[in-house]
XYZ file of C-alpha atoms in Angstrom:
529
model
C -153.944 58.009 14.192
C -155.200 54.419 13.965
C -156.168 53.008 17.375
C -153.860 49.992 17.103
C -150.922 52.320 16.419
C -151.858 54.365 19.463
C -151.810 51.128 21.472
C -148.284 50.380 20.297
C -147.133 53.861 21.320
C -148.731 53.458 24.726
C -147.065 50.073 25.122
C -143.724 51.580 24.141
C -143.925 54.105 26.940
C -145.321 51.711 29.557
C -143.223 48.569 29.041
C -139.878 48.503 30.828
C -136.996 49.743 28.677
C -134.936 46.658 29.415
C -137.689 44.407 28.109
C -138.037 46.398 24.885
C -134.297 46.204 24.311
C -134.456 42.443 24.651
C -137.099 42.128 21.953
C -135.825 41.618 18.415
C -137.435 43.812 15.777
C -139.144 40.821 14.202
C -141.174 40.242 17.349
C -142.875 43.613 17.316
C -146.502 43.082 16.369
C -147.978 43.816 13.020
C -151.273 45.671 13.129
C -153.563 42.839 14.279
C -156.815 42.177 12.460
C -158.075 38.894 13.826
C -160.878 37.202 15.668
C -161.228 37.704 19.371
C -162.460 36.201 22.541
C -165.607 36.063 24.455
C -167.082 33.277 26.373
C -170.716 32.600 26.298
C -171.917 31.698 29.714
C -175.256 30.215 28.685
C -178.135 31.211 30.927
C -178.429 29.161 34.064
C -181.643 30.430 35.544
C -184.682 28.555 36.669
C -187.766 30.150 35.260
C -191.178 29.703 36.735
C -193.979 31.895 35.430
C -197.621 32.074 36.217
C -199.864 30.464 35.325
C -197.761 27.834 33.559
C -194.479 26.382 34.776
C -191.677 26.945 32.276
C -188.796 24.745 31.213
C -185.271 25.588 32.357
C -183.607 27.335 29.408
C -180.096 26.398 30.518
C -180.846 22.814 29.556
C -181.043 23.917 25.922
C -178.358 25.479 23.758
C -180.241 27.213 20.913
C -177.276 27.930 18.669
C -177.465 27.555 14.930
C -174.594 25.461 13.599
C -171.954 27.494 11.826
C -168.692 26.681 10.141
C -166.049 27.732 12.657
C -162.645 28.930 11.529
C -160.887 27.972 14.741
C -157.327 28.929 13.929
C -156.563 32.209 12.169
C -153.324 32.120 10.191
C -151.540 34.510 12.513
C -152.099 32.343 15.625
C -149.736 29.401 15.675
C -149.310 26.876 18.454
C -148.376 23.310 19.197
C -151.086 20.975 20.477
C -149.973 18.845 23.403
C -151.608 16.504 25.881
C -150.908 16.232 29.596
C -151.858 13.117 31.550
C -154.016 14.802 34.140
C -155.218 13.490 37.497
C -158.939 12.772 37.480
C -159.550 13.685 41.125
C -157.029 15.985 42.793
C -158.701 15.691 46.173
C -158.506 11.965 46.781
C -155.727 9.391 46.842
C -157.706 6.710 45.065
C -155.953 5.110 42.115
C -158.225 6.566 39.436
C -157.421 6.600 35.706
C -155.792 9.753 34.333
C -157.110 11.537 31.270
C -155.386 13.475 28.460
C -155.836 17.207 28.997
C -155.261 19.081 25.757
C -153.366 22.334 25.816
C -152.066 24.738 23.220
C -148.612 26.246 23.619
C -146.608 28.889 21.784
C -143.010 29.683 22.784
C -142.021 31.678 19.678
C -141.652 34.947 21.583
C -140.664 33.573 24.972
C -137.355 35.024 26.189
C -136.696 31.965 28.308
C -136.139 31.030 31.945
C -132.785 32.785 32.291
C -134.576 36.124 31.915
C -137.525 35.078 34.050
C -139.729 35.764 31.023
C -143.458 35.594 31.782
C -145.979 32.922 30.934
C -149.498 33.923 29.870
C -152.076 31.265 30.728
C -155.658 31.523 29.522
C -158.059 29.695 31.842
C -160.034 27.518 29.456
C -163.766 27.561 29.954
C -166.821 25.668 28.759
C -165.955 24.774 25.185
C -163.333 23.671 22.690
C -160.059 25.368 23.611
C -159.169 26.130 19.985
C -162.382 28.148 19.762
C -161.241 30.287 22.687
C -157.676 30.555 21.416
C -158.961 31.784 18.058
C -161.037 34.408 19.819
C -158.606 35.733 22.425
C -156.450 37.994 20.316
C -155.356 40.238 23.197
C -153.160 37.478 24.638
C -151.563 36.795 21.256
C -151.039 40.506 20.648
C -149.238 40.962 23.967
C -146.977 37.904 23.856
C -144.230 39.445 21.654
C -144.310 42.697 23.609
C -143.688 40.924 26.905
C -141.496 38.137 25.511
C -144.105 35.728 26.898
C -144.985 32.098 26.448
C -148.677 31.509 25.709
C -150.607 28.521 27.058
C -154.277 27.666 26.537
C -155.211 24.634 28.665
C -158.571 23.061 27.897
C -161.180 22.736 30.631
C -161.842 19.124 31.601
C -164.935 17.532 30.004
C -164.837 19.957 27.058
C -163.314 19.693 23.602
C -160.917 16.744 23.525
C -160.144 16.705 27.256
C -162.463 13.840 28.102
C -162.078 11.563 31.112
C -162.954 7.894 30.667
C -161.838 7.897 27.046
C -164.759 9.523 25.253
C -167.600 12.005 25.502
C -170.167 9.201 25.724
C -168.436 7.652 28.716
C -167.600 10.947 30.438
C -171.199 12.170 30.151
C -172.746 8.780 30.880
C -174.225 9.553 34.293
C -173.793 11.548 37.493
C -171.022 9.243 38.658
C -168.803 9.860 35.625
C -169.653 13.574 35.563
C -168.835 13.982 39.236
C -165.381 15.413 38.538
C -166.659 18.225 36.325
C -166.237 21.098 38.784
C -164.510 24.469 38.896
C -162.324 23.251 41.771
C -160.982 20.337 39.734
C -160.431 22.605 36.718
C -158.364 25.066 38.750
C -156.310 22.215 40.162
C -155.744 21.011 36.592
C -154.325 24.399 35.619
C -152.130 24.522 38.723
C -150.709 21.029 38.201
C -150.169 21.544 34.474
C -148.309 24.856 34.790
C -146.223 23.612 37.714
C -145.145 20.526 35.798
C -144.438 22.497 32.626
C -142.321 25.096 34.430
C -140.349 22.356 36.172
C -139.625 20.582 32.888
C -138.442 23.856 31.327
C -136.389 24.876 34.394
C -138.634 27.940 34.426
C -139.769 27.863 38.047
C -138.874 31.549 38.353
C -140.956 32.653 35.366
C -144.026 34.601 36.551
C -147.470 33.506 35.385
C -150.280 35.898 34.497
C -153.787 34.493 34.110
C -156.363 35.586 31.559
C -159.994 34.623 31.280
C -163.360 35.795 30.015
C -166.809 35.099 31.476
C -166.615 31.701 33.222
C -162.928 31.681 32.269
C -162.655 35.098 33.919
C -164.231 33.695 37.065
C -161.652 30.912 37.028
C -158.833 33.422 36.521
C -159.959 35.489 39.529
C -160.567 32.444 41.721
C -157.232 30.887 40.773
C -155.363 34.025 41.780
C -157.135 33.847 45.156
C -156.766 30.095 45.663
C -153.285 29.632 44.187
C -151.428 32.940 44.731
C -148.102 31.091 44.591
C -148.888 29.814 41.076
C -149.744 33.120 39.366
C -148.739 36.698 40.162
C -151.930 38.261 38.799
C -154.995 37.824 36.652
C -157.144 39.678 34.148
C -160.728 38.600 34.816
C -162.896 40.008 32.045
C -166.695 39.920 32.300
C -166.387 37.593 35.274
C -169.730 37.377 37.164
C -168.301 36.065 40.441
C -171.127 37.793 42.347
C -173.991 36.234 40.357
C -174.743 33.767 43.173
C -177.344 33.526 45.927
C -178.667 37.041 46.624
C -175.442 39.038 46.294
C -176.910 41.036 43.400
C -180.622 41.581 42.658
C -182.006 38.590 40.778
C -183.498 40.707 37.980
C -180.127 42.346 37.159
C -179.205 40.230 34.126
C -182.475 40.606 32.232
C -182.777 44.277 33.147
C -179.441 44.980 31.459
C -180.432 43.025 28.347
C -183.695 44.957 28.248
C -181.977 48.304 28.720
C -179.630 47.531 25.817
C -182.650 47.200 23.533
C -184.506 50.151 25.054
C -181.520 52.464 24.487
C -181.664 51.658 20.776
C -185.421 51.922 20.325
C -188.352 52.174 22.683
C -190.693 50.817 20.000
C -188.386 47.823 19.453
C -188.378 47.168 23.201
C -192.176 47.388 23.311
C -192.646 45.073 20.315
C -190.480 42.404 21.922
C -192.284 42.834 25.234
C -195.650 42.440 23.483
C -194.543 39.396 21.468
C -194.540 36.923 24.371
C -198.287 37.196 24.902
C -198.856 36.878 21.151
C -196.729 33.714 21.002
C -198.578 32.241 23.978
C -201.964 33.054 22.456
C -201.093 31.590 19.041
C -199.528 28.495 20.611
C -202.758 27.629 22.411
C -204.832 27.621 19.231
C -205.543 24.568 17.127
C -202.452 24.006 14.948
C -200.975 27.065 16.656
C -197.596 25.427 17.331
C -197.340 24.441 13.666
C -198.071 28.039 12.718
C -195.294 29.269 15.049
C -192.848 26.716 13.654
C -193.622 27.892 10.125
C -193.417 31.579 11.031
C -189.992 31.163 12.625
C -188.703 28.717 9.964
C -187.971 25.930 12.432
C -186.553 22.706 10.997
C -188.750 20.416 13.091
C -192.006 20.416 14.991
C -192.458 22.790 17.899
C -193.420 20.810 20.987
C -194.150 23.809 23.199
C -194.243 27.567 22.877
C -191.814 27.602 25.818
C -189.153 26.134 23.519
C -189.630 29.100 21.205
C -189.445 31.420 24.230
C -186.050 29.915 25.135
C -184.787 30.286 21.565
C -185.737 33.966 21.444
C -184.544 34.715 24.980
C -181.141 33.228 24.184
C -180.827 35.302 21.035
C -181.679 38.570 22.795
C -179.324 37.803 25.681
C -176.469 36.805 23.383
C -177.019 39.941 21.298
C -176.600 42.036 24.440
C -173.411 40.162 25.282
C -171.840 40.599 21.847
C -173.089 44.077 20.971
C -169.624 44.888 19.643
C -168.696 48.030 17.675
C -167.546 46.047 14.621
C -168.581 42.844 12.810
C -167.667 39.585 14.586
C -168.190 35.842 14.291
C -167.680 34.703 17.885
C -171.109 33.227 18.579
C -172.631 33.937 15.193
C -171.659 36.011 12.157
C -172.965 39.421 13.202
C -172.763 43.035 12.042
C -171.396 45.890 14.109
C -173.774 46.900 16.896
C -176.140 43.993 16.153
C -178.885 45.193 18.520
C -179.202 48.321 16.420
C -179.658 46.124 13.337
C -182.215 43.898 15.064
C -184.283 46.910 16.079
C -184.082 48.363 12.563
C -185.595 45.141 11.199
C -188.333 45.153 13.830
C -189.156 48.871 13.566
C -188.820 49.332 9.815
C -190.992 46.449 8.682
C -193.661 47.377 6.193
C -196.809 48.909 7.598
C -199.257 46.209 8.601
C -196.579 43.586 9.320
C -197.742 41.578 12.323
C -195.758 41.235 15.548
C -194.496 37.710 14.939
C -193.181 38.524 11.462
C -191.433 41.597 12.876
C -189.829 39.503 15.583
C -188.679 36.896 13.081
C -187.066 39.541 10.893
C -185.301 40.938 13.925
C -184.042 37.664 15.378
C -182.826 36.585 11.936
C -180.043 39.142 12.329
C -178.699 36.857 15.039
C -179.529 33.412 13.700
C -179.166 34.053 9.966
C -177.222 37.223 9.222
C -175.437 35.511 6.319
C -178.770 34.396 4.844
C -177.505 30.831 4.377
C -179.763 29.070 6.884
C -182.930 27.557 5.437
C -184.354 26.545 8.804
C -183.377 26.559 12.475
C -182.750 23.840 15.065
C -183.686 24.833 18.586
C -181.035 22.792 20.396
C -177.806 22.973 18.398
C -174.553 23.060 20.382
C -171.807 23.753 17.808
C -169.261 24.857 20.398
C -169.459 21.769 22.621
C -170.789 23.560 25.697
C -173.251 20.949 26.927
C -171.241 20.318 30.085
C -172.453 23.653 31.387
C -175.875 22.109 32.015
C -174.256 19.789 34.548
C -172.274 22.593 36.142
C -175.420 24.727 36.436
C -177.201 21.813 38.117
C -174.475 21.233 40.681
C -172.453 24.243 41.869
C -172.852 27.049 39.300
C -176.329 28.034 40.459
C -177.027 31.593 39.312
C -180.507 32.724 40.383
C -182.334 35.039 37.999
C -185.753 36.581 37.646
C -187.524 38.966 35.302
C -189.340 42.096 36.435
C -192.697 43.055 34.941
C -191.943 46.786 35.048
C -188.326 46.971 33.863
C -187.826 43.895 31.682
C -188.879 43.228 28.092
C -189.082 39.521 28.961
C -192.044 37.730 30.522
C -192.322 38.207 34.263
C -191.068 35.316 36.364
C -189.699 34.639 39.814
C -186.801 32.399 40.698
C -188.058 29.137 42.153
C -185.334 26.950 43.645
C -187.705 24.050 44.289
C -188.554 23.754 40.587
C -184.916 24.337 39.669
C -183.748 21.468 41.863
C -186.505 19.178 40.581
C -185.496 19.827 36.978
C -181.868 19.019 37.802
C -182.834 15.816 39.560
C -184.875 14.790 36.526
C -182.054 15.649 34.124
C -179.013 14.366 36.020
C -180.180 12.748 39.252
C -178.439 15.399 41.371
C -179.522 18.155 43.725
C -177.879 21.581 43.238
C -175.783 23.170 45.967
C -176.678 26.868 45.618
C -174.384 28.059 48.433
C -171.290 26.017 47.586
C -169.571 28.533 45.279
C -169.697 31.295 47.889
C -168.455 28.818 50.495
C -165.558 27.714 48.287
C -164.586 31.011 46.667
C -166.366 33.731 48.640
C -168.668 36.472 47.423
C -170.463 37.864 50.449
C -168.563 40.807 51.959
C -166.234 40.521 48.978
C -164.825 44.036 49.327
C -163.535 43.393 52.811
C -162.309 39.882 52.022
C -160.623 40.755 48.718
C -159.133 43.914 50.186
C -157.584 41.943 53.028
C -156.506 38.755 51.296
C -156.398 39.475 47.553
C -154.095 41.349 45.189
C -153.222 41.826 41.523
C -156.605 41.208 39.912
C -158.125 43.299 37.130
C -161.896 43.039 36.815
C -162.845 44.496 33.426
C -166.445 45.041 32.387
C -168.533 46.767 29.764
C -171.907 48.011 30.937
C -173.694 46.727 27.815
C -172.832 43.192 28.921
C -175.617 41.655 31.037
C -172.999 39.674 32.996
C -171.452 42.932 34.199
C -174.271 43.115 36.725
C -172.738 40.193 38.616
C -169.145 41.334 38.401
C -166.864 43.633 40.404
C -167.225 47.180 39.076
C -165.338 49.313 41.567
C -161.786 49.282 42.876
C -161.310 47.233 46.019
C -157.690 48.126 46.714
C -154.627 49.580 45.015
C -154.040 46.251 43.279
C -157.590 44.918 42.785
C -158.759 47.221 40.051
C -162.089 47.537 38.239
C -161.968 48.889 34.693
C -165.493 49.750 33.522
C -166.463 51.009 30.082
C -169.905 52.391 29.315
C -170.052 51.074 25.735
C -168.218 47.779 26.250
C -169.829 44.376 25.734
C -168.855 40.848 26.812
C -165.060 40.825 27.445
C -164.485 42.992 24.421
C -161.036 43.847 25.777
C -159.860 40.256 25.249
C -160.556 40.430 21.549
C -157.728 41.170 19.129
C -156.976 44.807 18.428
C -158.442 46.079 15.172
C -158.387 49.302 13.181
C -162.037 49.778 14.194
C -161.401 49.823 17.944
C -162.849 52.940 19.585
C -160.451 55.110 21.581
C -161.918 54.077 24.925
C -161.159 50.412 24.175
C -157.569 51.219 23.219
C -157.208 53.164 26.470
C -158.708 50.295 28.475
C -156.237 47.788 27.054
C -153.353 50.205 27.640
C -154.401 50.449 31.312
C -154.446 46.666 31.570
C -150.987 46.416 30.026
C -149.626 49.038 32.414
C -150.979 47.141 35.413
C -149.572 43.818 34.209
C -146.222 45.441 33.503
C -146.267 46.690 37.105
C -146.886 43.182 38.427
C -143.946 41.813 36.454
C -141.649 44.677 37.469
C -142.517 44.168 41.127
C -141.966 40.428 40.816
C -138.554 40.876 39.179
C -137.529 43.467 41.766
C -138.473 41.127 44.607
C -136.662 38.183 43.018
C -133.490 40.193 42.452
C -133.557 41.474 46.019
C -133.779 37.923 47.348
C -131.027 36.759 44.989
C -128.673 39.549 46.091
C -129.106 38.888 49.811
């Protein structure tokens, strides 16, 4: 039996009978074969290695520009704009800005039936990119009779304060309102206003989000429990702050993903950093590296090449999906396996750098269309993350000599803060996120004050190391899959989905169905009093 058909059967037996009876036949989903979601939380670590100080990689976005098909034919929505408050936490008369959001009401059963609203917490990029890659939400909407809303995160895509990107990103003063707190308030104000206008105050809201969006979904459920009845927080590293998890966790997971495919591949990558450093120090060595790796321009430092390679390996670990995808780049199924084949199966006598280039080309040039590579492309409009990483989203990381395939380095907050002051004129606040949203003693706190949150993670995903991976209570559930990568569950269902992924999504649906049932039961009890 095809996995997507199994999903439909599971949904049939888990959704309430009354809801299924309300759904017209035309709303039942066709077997979905579409793009899916993932959010790329670009690395925000300060690296300092001996003997030379290294540049902060989060200040660079080494993506190769690709042609993005943002809107698959089977995802339809209306684009609207909401005049959003610039600063929710002051009463100054500041100018509003147009917050873009996408809305689909085709399957919504309306306010009279208290039909649900699915809201995806937009993260650091163009919201149409995320909508095109979050097929799970679209797949579920007809089954639940739900409205779908994708609000865009402020300062990304078209949701620019001060009228334009140039003005919004002008300096620290204009960027000051780019925070997670303001973004959550945006979502709360938008959904409250929309429900009021539709006389749908009684319609329950379920939040979805992946990566940073998953963090927002979890935090919003905690901060605004009256706004949403539950949230699915996929690959949400809410514990990747201060010293809550070991600092080497992220890079150890990336390294283990490569080691599990091939020990020789792991060792070649580990050896390559010293070779790059040695070549870069020679006369015309940087030119030689630029030529070897087919860079479009001059290479100013071997550290820039380090960042480019590190980003590729980390992204490959994130999107090591079991079928071909195009979320970050056009990639084959299990791309790490393909990278290691290129590195390991090069002709005898091929030097280390040529092996590495062949391997990394699977990520940067799988289609074979790129003639050269820019080191700092940002095709998905994620540059605002640099600011967020330099203010409140401070995620310390390090690399271990013994367990990592990356160069050894220790986290150095002093250098981190100096780099941020040079880049933006601000000093990071490394303890603010845990002060605002919690993190320390999270089991006790969440168990006492939280409810209705699903934390889903795949252990191939390096961000799983900073997420919640065990149940906290009967309603704060951790769904962990051994073979899963970066919020794979939020992608659209396909005929190639492995059974464990189908089962994971079915578990998520069952939990969400329970939230809605409980909400309706409570509402009816109050109404009948």
